[in-house]
Coordinates of C-alpha atoms in Angstrom, one line a residue:
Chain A
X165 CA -125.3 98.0 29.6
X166 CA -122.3 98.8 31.7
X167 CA -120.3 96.2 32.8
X168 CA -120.3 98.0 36.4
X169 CA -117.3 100.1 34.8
X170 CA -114.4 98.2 35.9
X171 CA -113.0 94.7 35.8
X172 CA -112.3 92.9 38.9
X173 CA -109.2 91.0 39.2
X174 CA -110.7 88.3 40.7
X175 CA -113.0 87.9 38.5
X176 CA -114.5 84.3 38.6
X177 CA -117.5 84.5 36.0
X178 CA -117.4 86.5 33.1
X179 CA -120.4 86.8 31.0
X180 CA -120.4 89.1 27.9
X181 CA -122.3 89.4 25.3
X182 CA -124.2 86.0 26.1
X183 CA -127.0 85.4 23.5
X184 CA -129.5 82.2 23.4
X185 CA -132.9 81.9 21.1
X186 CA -135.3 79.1 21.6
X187 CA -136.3 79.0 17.7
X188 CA -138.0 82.1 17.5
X189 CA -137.9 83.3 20.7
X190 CA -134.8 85.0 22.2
X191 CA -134.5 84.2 26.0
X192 CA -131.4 86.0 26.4
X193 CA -130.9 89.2 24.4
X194 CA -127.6 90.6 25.6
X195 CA -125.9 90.2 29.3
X196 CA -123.3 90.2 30.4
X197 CA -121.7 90.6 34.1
X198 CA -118.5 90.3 35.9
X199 CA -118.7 88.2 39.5
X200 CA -115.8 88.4 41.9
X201 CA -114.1 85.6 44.1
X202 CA -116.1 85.2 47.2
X203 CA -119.3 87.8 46.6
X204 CA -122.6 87.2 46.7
X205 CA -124.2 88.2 43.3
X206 CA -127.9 88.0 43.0
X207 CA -129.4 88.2 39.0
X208 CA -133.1 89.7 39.4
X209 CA -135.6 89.9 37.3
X210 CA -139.1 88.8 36.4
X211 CA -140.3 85.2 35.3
X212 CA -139.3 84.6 32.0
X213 CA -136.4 87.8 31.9
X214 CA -134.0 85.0 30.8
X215 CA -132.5 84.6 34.6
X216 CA -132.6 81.0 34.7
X217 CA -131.5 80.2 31.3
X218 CA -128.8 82.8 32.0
X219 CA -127.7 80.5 34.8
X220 CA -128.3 76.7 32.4
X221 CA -125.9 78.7 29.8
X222 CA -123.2 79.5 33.1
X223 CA -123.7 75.8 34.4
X224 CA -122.8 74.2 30.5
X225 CA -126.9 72.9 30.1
X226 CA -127.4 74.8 27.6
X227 CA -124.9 76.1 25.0
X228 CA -124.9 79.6 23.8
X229 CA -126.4 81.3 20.6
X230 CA -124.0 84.3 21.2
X231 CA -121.3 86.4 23.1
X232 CA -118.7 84.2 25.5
X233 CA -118.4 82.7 29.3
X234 CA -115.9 81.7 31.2
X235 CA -116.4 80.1 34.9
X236 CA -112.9 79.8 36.8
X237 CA -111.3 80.8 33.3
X238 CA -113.6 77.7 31.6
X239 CA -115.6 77.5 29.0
X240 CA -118.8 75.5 30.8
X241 CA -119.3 73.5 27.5
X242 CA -115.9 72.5 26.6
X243 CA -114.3 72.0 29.7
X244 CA -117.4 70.4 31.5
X245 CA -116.3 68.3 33.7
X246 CA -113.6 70.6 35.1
X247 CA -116.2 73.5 35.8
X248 CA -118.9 71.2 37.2
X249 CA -116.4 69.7 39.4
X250 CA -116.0 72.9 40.9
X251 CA -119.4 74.6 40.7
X252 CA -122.5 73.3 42.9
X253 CA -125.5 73.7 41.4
X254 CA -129.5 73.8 43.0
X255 CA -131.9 74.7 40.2
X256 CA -136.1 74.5 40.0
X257 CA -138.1 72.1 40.4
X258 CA -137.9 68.1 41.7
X259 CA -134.6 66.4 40.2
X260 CA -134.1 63.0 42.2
X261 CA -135.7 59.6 42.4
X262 CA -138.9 59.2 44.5
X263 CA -137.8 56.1 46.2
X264 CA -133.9 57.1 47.0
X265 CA -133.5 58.5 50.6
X266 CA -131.9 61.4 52.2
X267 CA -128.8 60.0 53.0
X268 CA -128.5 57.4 50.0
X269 CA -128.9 61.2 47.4
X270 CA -126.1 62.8 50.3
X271 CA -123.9 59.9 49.9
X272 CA -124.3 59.3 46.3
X273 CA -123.3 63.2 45.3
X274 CA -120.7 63.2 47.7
X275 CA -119.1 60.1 45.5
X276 CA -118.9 62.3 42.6
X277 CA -116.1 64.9 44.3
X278 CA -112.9 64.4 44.8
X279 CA -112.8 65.5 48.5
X280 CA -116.6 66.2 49.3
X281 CA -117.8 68.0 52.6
X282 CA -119.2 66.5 56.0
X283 CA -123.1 65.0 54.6
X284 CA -124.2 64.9 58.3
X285 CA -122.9 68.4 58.9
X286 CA -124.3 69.9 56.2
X287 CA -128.2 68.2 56.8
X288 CA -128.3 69.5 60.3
X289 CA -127.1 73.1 59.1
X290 CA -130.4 72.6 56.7
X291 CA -132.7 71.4 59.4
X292 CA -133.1 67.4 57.9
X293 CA -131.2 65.8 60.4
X294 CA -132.8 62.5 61.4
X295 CA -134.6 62.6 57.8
X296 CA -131.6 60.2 56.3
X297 CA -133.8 57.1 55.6
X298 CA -137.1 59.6 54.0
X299 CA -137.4 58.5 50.8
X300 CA -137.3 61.9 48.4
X301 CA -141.1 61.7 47.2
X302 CA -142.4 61.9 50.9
X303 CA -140.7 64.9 51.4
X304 CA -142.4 68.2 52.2
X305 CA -141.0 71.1 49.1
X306 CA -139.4 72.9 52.2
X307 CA -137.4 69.8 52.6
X308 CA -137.1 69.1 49.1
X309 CA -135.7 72.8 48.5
X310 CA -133.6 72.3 51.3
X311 CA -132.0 69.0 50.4
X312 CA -131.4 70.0 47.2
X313 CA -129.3 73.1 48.7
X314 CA -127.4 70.9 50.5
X315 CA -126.4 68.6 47.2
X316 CA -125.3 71.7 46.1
X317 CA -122.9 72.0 48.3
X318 CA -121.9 68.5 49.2
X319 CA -119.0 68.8 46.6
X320 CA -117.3 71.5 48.6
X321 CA -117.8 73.9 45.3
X322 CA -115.7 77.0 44.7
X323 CA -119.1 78.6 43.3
X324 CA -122.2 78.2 44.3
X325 CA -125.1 78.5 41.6
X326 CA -128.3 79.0 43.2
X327 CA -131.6 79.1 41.6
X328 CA -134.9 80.2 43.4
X329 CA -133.2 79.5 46.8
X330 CA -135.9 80.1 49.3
X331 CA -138.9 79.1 47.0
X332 CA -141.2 77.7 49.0
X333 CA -139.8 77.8 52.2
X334 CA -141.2 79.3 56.0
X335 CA -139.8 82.0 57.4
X336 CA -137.6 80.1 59.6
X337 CA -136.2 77.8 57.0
X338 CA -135.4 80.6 54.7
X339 CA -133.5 82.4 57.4
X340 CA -131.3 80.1 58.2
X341 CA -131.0 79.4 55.2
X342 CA -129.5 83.1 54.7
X343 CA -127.2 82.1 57.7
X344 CA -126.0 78.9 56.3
X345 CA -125.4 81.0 52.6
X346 CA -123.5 83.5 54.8
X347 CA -121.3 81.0 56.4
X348 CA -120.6 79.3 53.0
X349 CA -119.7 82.2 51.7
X350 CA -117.5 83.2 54.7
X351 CA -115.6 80.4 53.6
X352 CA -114.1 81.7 50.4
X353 CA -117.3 80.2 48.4
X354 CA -118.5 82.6 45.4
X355 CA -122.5 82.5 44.9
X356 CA -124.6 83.4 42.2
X357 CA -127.9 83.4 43.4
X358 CA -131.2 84.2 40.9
X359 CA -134.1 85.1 43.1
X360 CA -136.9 87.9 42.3
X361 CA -137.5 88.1 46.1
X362 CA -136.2 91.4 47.0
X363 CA -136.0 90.9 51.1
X364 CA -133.4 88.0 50.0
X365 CA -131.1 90.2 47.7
X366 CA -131.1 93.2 50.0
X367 CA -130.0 90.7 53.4
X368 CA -127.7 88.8 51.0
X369 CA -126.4 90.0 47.7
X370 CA -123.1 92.2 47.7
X371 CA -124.3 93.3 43.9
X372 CA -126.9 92.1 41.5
X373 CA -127.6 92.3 37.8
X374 CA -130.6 93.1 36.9
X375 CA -132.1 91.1 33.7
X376 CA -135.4 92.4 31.9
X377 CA -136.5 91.2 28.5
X378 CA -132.9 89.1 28.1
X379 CA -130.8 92.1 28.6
X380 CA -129.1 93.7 31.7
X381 CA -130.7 97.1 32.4
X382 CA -128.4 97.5 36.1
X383 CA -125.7 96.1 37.6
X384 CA -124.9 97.2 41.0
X385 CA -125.3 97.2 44.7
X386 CA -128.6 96.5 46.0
X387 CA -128.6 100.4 47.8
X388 CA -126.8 101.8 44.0
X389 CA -130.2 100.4 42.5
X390 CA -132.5 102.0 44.7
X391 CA -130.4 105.0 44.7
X392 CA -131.0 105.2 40.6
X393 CA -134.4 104.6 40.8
X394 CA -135.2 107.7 43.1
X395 CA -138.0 104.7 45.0
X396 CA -137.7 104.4 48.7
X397 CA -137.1 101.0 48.3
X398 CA -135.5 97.8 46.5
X399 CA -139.1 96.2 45.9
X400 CA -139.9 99.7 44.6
X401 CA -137.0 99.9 42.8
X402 CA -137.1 97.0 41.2
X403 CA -140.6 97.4 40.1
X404 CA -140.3 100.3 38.6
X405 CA -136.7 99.3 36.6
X406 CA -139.0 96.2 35.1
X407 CA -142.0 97.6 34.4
X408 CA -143.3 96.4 30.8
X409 CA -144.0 99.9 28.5
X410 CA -147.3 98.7 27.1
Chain B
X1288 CA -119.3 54.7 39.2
X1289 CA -119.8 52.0 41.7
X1290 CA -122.1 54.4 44.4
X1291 CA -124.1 54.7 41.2
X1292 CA -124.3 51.7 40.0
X1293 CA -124.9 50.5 43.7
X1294 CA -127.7 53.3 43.9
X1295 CA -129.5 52.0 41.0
X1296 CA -129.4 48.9 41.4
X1297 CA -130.9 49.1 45.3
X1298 CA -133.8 51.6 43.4
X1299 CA -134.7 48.7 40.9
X1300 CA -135.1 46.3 43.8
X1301 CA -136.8 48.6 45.6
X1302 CA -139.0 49.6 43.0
X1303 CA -140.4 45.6 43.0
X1304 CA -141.3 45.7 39.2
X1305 CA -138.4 44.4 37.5
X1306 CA -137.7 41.2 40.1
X1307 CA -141.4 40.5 40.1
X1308 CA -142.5 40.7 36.1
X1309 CA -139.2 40.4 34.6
X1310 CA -137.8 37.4 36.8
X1311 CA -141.0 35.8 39.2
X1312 CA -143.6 36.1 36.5
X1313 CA -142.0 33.9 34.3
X1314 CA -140.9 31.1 36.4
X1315 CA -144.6 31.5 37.8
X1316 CA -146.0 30.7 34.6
X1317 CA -143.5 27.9 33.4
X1318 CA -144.5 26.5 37.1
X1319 CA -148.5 26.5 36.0
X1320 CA -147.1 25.0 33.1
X1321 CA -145.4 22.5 34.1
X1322 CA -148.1 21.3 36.4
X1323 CA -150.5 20.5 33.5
X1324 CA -150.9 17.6 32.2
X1325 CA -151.1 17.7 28.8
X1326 CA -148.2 19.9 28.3
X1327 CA -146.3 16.9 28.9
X1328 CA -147.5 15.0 26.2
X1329 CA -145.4 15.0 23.2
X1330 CA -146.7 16.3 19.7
X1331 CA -146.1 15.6 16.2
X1332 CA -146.6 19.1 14.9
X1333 CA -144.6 20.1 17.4
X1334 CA -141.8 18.2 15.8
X1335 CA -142.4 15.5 19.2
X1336 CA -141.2 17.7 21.3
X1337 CA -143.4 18.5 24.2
X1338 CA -145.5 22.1 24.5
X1339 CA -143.6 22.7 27.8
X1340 CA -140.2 21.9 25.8
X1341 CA -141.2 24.6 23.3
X1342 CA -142.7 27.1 25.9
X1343 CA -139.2 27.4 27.5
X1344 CA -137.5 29.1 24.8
X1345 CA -140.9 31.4 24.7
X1346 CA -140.6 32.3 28.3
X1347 CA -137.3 33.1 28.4
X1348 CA -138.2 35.8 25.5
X1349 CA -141.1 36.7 27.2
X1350 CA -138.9 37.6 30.1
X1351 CA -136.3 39.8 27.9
X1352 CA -139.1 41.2 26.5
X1353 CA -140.7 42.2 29.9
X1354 CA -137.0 43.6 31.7
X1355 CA -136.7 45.3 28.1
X1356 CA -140.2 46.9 27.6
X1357 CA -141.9 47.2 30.5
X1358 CA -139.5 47.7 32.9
X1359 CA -136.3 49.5 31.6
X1360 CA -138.6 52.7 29.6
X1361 CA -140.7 54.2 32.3
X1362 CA -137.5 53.7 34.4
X1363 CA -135.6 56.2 32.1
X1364 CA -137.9 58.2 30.8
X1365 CA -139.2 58.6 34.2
X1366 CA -135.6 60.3 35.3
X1367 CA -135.9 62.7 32.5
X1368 CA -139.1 63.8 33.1
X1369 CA -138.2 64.4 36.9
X1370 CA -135.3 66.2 35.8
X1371 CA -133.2 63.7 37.3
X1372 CA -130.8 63.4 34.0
X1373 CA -130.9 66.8 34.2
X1374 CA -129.7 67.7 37.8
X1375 CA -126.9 64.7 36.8
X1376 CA -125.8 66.8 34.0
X1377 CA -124.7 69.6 36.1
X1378 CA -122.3 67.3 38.1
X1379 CA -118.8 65.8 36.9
X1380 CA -120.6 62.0 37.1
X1381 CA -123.0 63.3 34.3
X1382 CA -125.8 61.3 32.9
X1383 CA -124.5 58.9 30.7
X1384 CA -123.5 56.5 33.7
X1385 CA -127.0 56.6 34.9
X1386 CA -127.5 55.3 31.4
X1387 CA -125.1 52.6 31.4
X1388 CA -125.6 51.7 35.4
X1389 CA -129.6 50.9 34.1
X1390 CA -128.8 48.9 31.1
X1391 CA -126.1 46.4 33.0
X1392 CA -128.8 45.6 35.7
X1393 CA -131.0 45.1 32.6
X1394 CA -128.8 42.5 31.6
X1395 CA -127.7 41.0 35.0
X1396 CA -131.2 40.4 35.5
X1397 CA -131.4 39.1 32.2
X1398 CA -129.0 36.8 32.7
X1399 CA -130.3 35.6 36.1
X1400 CA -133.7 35.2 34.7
X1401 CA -132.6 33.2 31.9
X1402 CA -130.8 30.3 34.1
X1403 CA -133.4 30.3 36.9
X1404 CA -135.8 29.1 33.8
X1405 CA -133.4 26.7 32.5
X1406 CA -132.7 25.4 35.7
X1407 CA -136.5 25.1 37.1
X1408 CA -137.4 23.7 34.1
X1409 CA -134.6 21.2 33.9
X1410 CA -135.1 20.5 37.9
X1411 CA -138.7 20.3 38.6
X1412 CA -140.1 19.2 35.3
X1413 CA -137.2 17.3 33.8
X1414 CA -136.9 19.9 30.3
X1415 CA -133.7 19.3 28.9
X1416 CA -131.0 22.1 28.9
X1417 CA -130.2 23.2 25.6
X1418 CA -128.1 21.2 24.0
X1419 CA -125.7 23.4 22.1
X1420 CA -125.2 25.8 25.1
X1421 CA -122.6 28.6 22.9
X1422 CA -125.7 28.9 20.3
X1423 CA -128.5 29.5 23.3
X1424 CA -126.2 32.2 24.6
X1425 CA -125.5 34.4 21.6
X1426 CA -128.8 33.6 21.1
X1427 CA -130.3 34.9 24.1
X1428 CA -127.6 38.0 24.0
X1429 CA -128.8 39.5 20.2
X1430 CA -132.5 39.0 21.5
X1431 CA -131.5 41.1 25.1
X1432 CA -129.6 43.2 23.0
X1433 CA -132.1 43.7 20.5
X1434 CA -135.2 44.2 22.4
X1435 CA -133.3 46.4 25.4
X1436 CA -132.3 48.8 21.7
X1437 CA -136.3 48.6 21.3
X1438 CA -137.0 49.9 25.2
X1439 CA -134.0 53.0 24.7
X1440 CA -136.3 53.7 21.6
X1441 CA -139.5 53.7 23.9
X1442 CA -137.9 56.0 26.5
X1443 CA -136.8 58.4 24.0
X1444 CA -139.8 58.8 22.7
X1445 CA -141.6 58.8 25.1
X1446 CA -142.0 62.3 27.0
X1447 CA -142.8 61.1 30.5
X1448 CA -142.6 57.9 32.5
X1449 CA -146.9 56.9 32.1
X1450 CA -146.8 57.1 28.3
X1451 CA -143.4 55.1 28.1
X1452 CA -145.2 52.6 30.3
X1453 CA -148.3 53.2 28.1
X1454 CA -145.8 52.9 24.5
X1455 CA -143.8 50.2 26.1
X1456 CA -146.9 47.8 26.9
X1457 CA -148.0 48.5 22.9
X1458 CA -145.1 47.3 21.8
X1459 CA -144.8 44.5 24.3
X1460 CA -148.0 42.7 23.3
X1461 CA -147.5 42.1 19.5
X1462 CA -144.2 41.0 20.2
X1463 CA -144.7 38.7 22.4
X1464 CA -148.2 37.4 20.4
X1465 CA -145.4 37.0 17.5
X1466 CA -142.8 35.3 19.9
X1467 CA -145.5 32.0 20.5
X1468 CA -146.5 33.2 23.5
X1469 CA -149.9 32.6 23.1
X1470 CA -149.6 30.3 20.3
X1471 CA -146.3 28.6 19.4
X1472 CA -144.6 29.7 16.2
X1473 CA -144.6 26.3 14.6
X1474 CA -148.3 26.1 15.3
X1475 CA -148.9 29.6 13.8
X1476 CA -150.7 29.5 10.1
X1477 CA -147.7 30.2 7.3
X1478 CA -148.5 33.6 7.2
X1479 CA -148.2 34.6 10.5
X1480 CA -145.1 32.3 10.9
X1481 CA -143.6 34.7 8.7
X1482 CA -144.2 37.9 10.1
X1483 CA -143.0 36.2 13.2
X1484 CA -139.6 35.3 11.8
X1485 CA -139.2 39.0 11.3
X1486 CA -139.9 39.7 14.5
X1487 CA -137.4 40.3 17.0
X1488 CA -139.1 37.4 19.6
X1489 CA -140.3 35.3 16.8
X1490 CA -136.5 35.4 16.1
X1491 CA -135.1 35.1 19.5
X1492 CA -137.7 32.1 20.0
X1493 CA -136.4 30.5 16.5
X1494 CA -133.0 31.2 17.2
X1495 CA -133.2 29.3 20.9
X1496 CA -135.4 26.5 19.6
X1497 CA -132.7 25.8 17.2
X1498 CA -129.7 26.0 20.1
X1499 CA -132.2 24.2 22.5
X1500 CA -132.8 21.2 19.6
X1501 CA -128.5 21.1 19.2
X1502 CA -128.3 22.7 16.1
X1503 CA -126.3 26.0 15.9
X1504 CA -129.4 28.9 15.6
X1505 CA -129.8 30.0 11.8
X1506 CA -128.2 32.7 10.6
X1507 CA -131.2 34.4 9.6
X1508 CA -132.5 34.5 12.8
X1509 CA -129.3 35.8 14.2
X1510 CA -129.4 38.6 11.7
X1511 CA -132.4 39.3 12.0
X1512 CA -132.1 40.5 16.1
X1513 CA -128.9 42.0 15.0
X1514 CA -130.6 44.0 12.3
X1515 CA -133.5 44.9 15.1
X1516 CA -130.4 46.2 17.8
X1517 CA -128.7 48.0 15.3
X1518 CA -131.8 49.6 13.6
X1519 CA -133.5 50.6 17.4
X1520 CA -130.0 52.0 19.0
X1521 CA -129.4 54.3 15.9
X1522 CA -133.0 55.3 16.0
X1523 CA -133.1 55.8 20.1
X1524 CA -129.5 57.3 19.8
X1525 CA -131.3 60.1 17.2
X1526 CA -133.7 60.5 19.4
X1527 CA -132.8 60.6 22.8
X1528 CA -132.8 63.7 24.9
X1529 CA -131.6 64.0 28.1
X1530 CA -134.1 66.9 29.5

């Protein structure tokens, strides 16, 4: 679809034309997407759109079928280490070991960056101060969501990745979550963020792409999508723009 | 590298099960051993060597065996299923290390298993050290080598941390059967003596027995764990999948 007309200058992800099948199953059809330096870009879409293998393809998991990406001017893939040094990265689902503690994971990820942020700092912006000696499997998922944010951004990343951010937490966590995600991004930090919580794009997202069946059918602000769908609002909007044609 | 490794290593004695069946289950049983009688006397079809003379060698595989099998596969294949090899992968420190930081503990601990068998034995129940010291030690590293290719097999096969426990445990039990554990290799009827000697512990044991006696471990035996490393590692290396 349109690449939202123009390219930006800043440009610090450029997707086009990315392609990825799973044998026979394509995942990701055709998207592609611009993101500037320092905005907030949410990709939407429904579970299994191809958001979140979009995002393993950006992050050099998974290597692409089709089309070209570049992070920071990188290929993910070939220059690996260069892109991950620079990108932060939270994704689904449980990813450290049950018996390693809070501040053994903060201390360990902080050793893999050259000049990694303030640990402490960061847990008491995420609510788990005094949680540095919890082992990881007797965490709540609130605190596991919330530690893995903060691992994400221990390595003081020029982009922040961000997948299913508020999954599973209360309304009080998740909103200060939003403020922390404000403030990190108030400090120059780029964020991709895939969420299919509408509340979360319209408070956070400066533009979002917006993925159904593997291909981009919008790009735009959150208030440019509502406006195309003629709904009241983004929820709306974004129901109707993904409803499956039986 | 060294947070990691440091990480790791504090995780594995955390986690109890490699110090306690790799290191104190051995020693435990070449104590019970040792404290029996008859295991002292010596035996002509055991070439008048005493049983607790040729049950050090056999403990000291069982151990390699047990750090190698039992210990080191649910370990890995654990961190995959969790997605912890995964989440490393998006990071410049990437997974590999993790790799490498598990298998040098698996040797370390090896290593310290090893001498505090040799060492109790010698000490407490008077077994003599083995007496061509260079053999024992290449001996011991093709069988650690060997049987910790075996476990990387077992992990990468496995898809989750119970049925790498479960696949590990399979594989342990033969082996060790075939290593003497229950029943010494020289005491085993021909035919099972053979299988053993193709074996992997039935060639460590051999190997060890020879180094222990002063003789310099034969060369089949020796290839034989070499074959085993090299045939495992190309097969786990095929295998092997990070997520």
């Amino acid at each position: 679809m349109n690449n939202d007309g123009r390219r930006r200058v800043n440009a610090v992800i450029e997707v086009e034309h990315l392609h990825k099948r799973y044998g026979e199953t394509v995942a990701v059809d055709d998207v592609s997407f611009t993101v500037g330096r320092g905005e907030i870009f949410g990709i939407l879409g429904r579970n299994g759109a191809g958001k979140t293998t979009t995002v393993e393809c950006l992050v050099g998991l998974r290597a692409p079928d089709g089309g070209t990406i570049r992070v920071l001017g990188r290929d993910p893939l070939r220059d690996h280490a260069e892109v991950t040094r620079r990108v932060g990265v939270q994704l689904q689902d449980g990813q450290l070991q049950d018996r390693l503690r809070v501040g053994e994971a903060m201390r360990l990820y902080a050793s893999f960056y050259p000049e990694p942020a303030d640990g402490t700092a960061l847990l008491e912006q995420l609510g788990l101060e005094g949680k540095e000696r919890m082992p990881y499997g007797r965490l709540s998922g609130g605190q596991k969501q919330r530690l893995s944010i903060a691992l994400a951004l221990i390595g003081r990343p020029r982009i922040a990745v961000l997948d299913e951010l508020t999954t599973g937490l209360d309304p009080h966590a998740r909103r200060d979550t939003w403020d922390l995600i404000e403030a990190v991004r108030a400090a120059g930090v780029t964020i991709v963020l895939v969420t299919h919580f509408m509340p979360e794009a319209e408070r956070l997202c400066d533009r979002v792409a917006l993925i159904d069946a593997g291909r981009v059918v919008h790009t735009g602000t959150p208030a440019e999508l509502v406006e195309r769908s003629g709904e009241p609002t983004l929820e709306d909007a974004y129901v109707t723009l993904t409803r499956r044609t039986p | 590298m060294t947070a990691l490794a440091s990480t790791e290593l504090r995780l594995f004695l955390r986690e109890r099960s490699g110090p306690a069946f790799g290191v104190g289950l051995p020693i435990l049983l070449l104590i019970i051993f040792g404290n029996l009688p008859f295991y002292h006397e010596r035996r002509d079809d055991l070439g008048g060597r005493t049983l607790l003379d040729t049950y050090v060698p056999i403990l000291v595989a069982f151990s390699l065996a047990m750090l190698a099998l039992n210990v080191l596969p649910p370990v890995l294949a654990g961190y995959r299923e969790k997605g912890v090899l995964r989440r490393l992968r998006t990071t410049p420190v990437g997974p590999v290390r993790v790799l490498g930081a598990q298998l040098v503990i698996t040797l370390v601990t090896a290593l310290v298993a090893v001498t505090a068998l040799l060492l109790v034995a010698r000490f407490a129940f008077g077994v003599g050290l083995p007496r061509q010291p260079a053999g024992f030690l290449i001996a011991t590293l093709l069988a650690t080598l060997a049987l910790t290719a075996l476990g990387l097999l077992v992990a990468a096969a496995a898809p989750g941390g119970r049925a790498a426990n479960a696949i590990g445990a399979a594989v342990f039990y033969p082996l060790v059967f075939f290593g003497g554990l229950f029943l010494p290799v020289e005491t085993m009827p021909p035919a099972l003596a053979r299988i053993s000697h193709a074996t992997p512990l039935g060639a460590a044991v051999t190997a060890m027995t020879d180094a222990t006696n002063g003789h310099w471990p034969h060369w089949i035996a020796l290839l034989t764990l070499l074959a085993w490393a090299g045939g495992a590692a190309a097969a786990a290396a095929k295998l092997f999948r990070w997520e």
